[in-house]
Coordinates of C-alpha atoms in Angstrom, one line a residue:
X153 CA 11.4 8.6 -19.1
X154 CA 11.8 6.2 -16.3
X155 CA 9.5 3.3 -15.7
X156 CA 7.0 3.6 -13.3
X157 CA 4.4 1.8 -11.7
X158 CA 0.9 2.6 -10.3
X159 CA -1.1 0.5 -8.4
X160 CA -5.0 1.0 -8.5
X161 CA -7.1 0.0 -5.8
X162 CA -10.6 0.5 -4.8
X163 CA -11.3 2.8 -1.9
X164 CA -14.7 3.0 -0.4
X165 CA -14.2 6.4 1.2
X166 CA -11.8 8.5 -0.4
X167 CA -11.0 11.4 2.1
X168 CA -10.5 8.5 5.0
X169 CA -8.4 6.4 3.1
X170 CA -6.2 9.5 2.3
X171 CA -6.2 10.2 5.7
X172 CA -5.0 6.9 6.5
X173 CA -2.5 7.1 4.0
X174 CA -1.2 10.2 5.4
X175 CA -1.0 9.4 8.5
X176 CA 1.8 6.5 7.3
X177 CA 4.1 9.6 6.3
X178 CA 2.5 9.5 2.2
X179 CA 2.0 12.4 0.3
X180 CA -0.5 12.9 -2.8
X181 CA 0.3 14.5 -6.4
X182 CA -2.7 17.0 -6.5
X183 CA -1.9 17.1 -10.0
X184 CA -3.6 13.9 -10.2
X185 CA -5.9 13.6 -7.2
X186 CA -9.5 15.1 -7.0
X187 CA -13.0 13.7 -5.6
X188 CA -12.4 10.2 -7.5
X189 CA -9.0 9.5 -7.4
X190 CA -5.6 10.2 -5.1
X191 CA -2.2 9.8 -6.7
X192 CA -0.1 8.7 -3.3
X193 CA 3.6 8.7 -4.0
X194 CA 5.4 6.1 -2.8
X195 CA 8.4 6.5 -4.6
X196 CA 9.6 9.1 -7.6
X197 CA 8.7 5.6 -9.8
X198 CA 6.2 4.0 -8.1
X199 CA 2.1 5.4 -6.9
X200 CA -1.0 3.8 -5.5
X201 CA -4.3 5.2 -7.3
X202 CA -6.7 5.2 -4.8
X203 CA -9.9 5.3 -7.0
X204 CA -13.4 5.7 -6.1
X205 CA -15.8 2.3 -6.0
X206 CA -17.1 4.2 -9.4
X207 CA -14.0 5.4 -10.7
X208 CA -12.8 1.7 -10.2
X209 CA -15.4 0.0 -12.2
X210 CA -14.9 2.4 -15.0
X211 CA -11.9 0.7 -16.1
X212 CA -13.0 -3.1 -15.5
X213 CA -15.6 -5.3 -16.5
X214 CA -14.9 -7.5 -13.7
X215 CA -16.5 -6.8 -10.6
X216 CA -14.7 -5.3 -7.5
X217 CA -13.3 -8.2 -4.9
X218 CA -14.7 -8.3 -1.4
X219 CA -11.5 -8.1 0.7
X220 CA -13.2 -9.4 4.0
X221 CA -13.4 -12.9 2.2
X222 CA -10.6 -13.1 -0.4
X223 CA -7.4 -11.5 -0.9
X224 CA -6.8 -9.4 -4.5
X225 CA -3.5 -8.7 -4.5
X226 CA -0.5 -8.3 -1.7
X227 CA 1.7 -5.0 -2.3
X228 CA 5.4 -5.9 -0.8
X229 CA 7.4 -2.6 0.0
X230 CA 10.4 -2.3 1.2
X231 CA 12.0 0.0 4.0
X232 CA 15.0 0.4 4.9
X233 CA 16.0 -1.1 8.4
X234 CA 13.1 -3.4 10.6
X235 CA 12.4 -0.5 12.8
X236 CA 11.1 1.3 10.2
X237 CA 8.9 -2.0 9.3
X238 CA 7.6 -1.8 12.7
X239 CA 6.8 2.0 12.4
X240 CA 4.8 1.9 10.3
X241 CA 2.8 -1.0 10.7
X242 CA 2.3 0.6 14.3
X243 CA 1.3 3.6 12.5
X244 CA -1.1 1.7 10.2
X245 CA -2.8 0.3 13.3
X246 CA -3.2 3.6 15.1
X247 CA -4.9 5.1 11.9
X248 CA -7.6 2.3 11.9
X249 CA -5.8 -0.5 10.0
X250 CA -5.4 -4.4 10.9
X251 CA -2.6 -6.5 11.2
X252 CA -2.5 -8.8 8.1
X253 CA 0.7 -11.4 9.7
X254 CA 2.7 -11.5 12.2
X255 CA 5.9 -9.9 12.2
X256 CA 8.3 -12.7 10.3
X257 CA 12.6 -12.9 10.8
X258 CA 14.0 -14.9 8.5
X259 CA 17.2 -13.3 9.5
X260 CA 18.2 -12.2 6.4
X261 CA 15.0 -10.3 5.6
X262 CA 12.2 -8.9 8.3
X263 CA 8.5 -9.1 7.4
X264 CA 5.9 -7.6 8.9
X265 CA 1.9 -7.2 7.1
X266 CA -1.1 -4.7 7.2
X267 CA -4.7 -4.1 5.7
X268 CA -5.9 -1.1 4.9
X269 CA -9.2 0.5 5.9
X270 CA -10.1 -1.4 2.7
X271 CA -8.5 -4.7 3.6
X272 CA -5.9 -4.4 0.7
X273 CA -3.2 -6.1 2.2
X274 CA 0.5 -4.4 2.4
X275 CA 3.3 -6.7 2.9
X276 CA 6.4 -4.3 4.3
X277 CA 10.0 -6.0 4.4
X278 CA 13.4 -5.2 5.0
X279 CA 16.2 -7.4 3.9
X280 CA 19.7 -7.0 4.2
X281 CA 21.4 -6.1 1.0
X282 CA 24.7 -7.9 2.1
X283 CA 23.1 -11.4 2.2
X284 CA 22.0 -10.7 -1.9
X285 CA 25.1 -10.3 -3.3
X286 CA 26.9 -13.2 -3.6

């Protein structure tokens, strides 16, 4: 079995945020989506859990952060040229998101950030693979 990753974060309104989410080109697993949680597939390895406020607390004792006034964790993902950073941070916008950062060229790699419709912040890069390999 491969390893794989899922991200869980908070969502106030469900159906919007899956909305939102759609609207970036993201699909859900309905095997493992219903009125508390959305499995959005990022990758074959990688998913965001988009969990209910309840469903949330349900597996912490801590409470949930306020995203208006500090920042819980910054997703980087990748894409694979800067036009397709700037798509979909465009898209993000148009479906009721913020800009997180202004676009950043380091030359090398291409930066570029979002929040969500539940300020979770998304950090989408590109960065040329020739200028890794040494």
């Amino acid at each position: 079995m491969p390893q794989m990753i899922f991200v869980n974060l908070p969502v106030k309104d469900l159906e919007k945020s899956m909305a939102f989410f759609e609207a970036l080109g993201f699909s859900f697993n309905p095997q493992f989506t219903d009125d508390t949680a959305a499995c959005m597939v990022i990758s074959d390895t990688i998913f965001a859990m988009l969990l209910t406020h309840k469903k949330f607390a349900s597996f912490s004792p801590k409470p949930i952060a306020d995203t208006s006034q500090s920042l819980e964790v910054l997703t980087a993902l990748s894409r694979d040229s800067r036009e397709a950073v700037d798509e979909i941070v465009a898209a993000a916008l148009a479906a009721g998101g913020t800009t997180f950062s202004e676009p950043k060229d380091y030359g090398f790699m291409y930066a570029h950030g979002f929040q969500d419709l539940d300020g979770h912040v998304w950090e989408v890069m590109w960065m040329d693979e020739g200028a890794t390999q040494g």
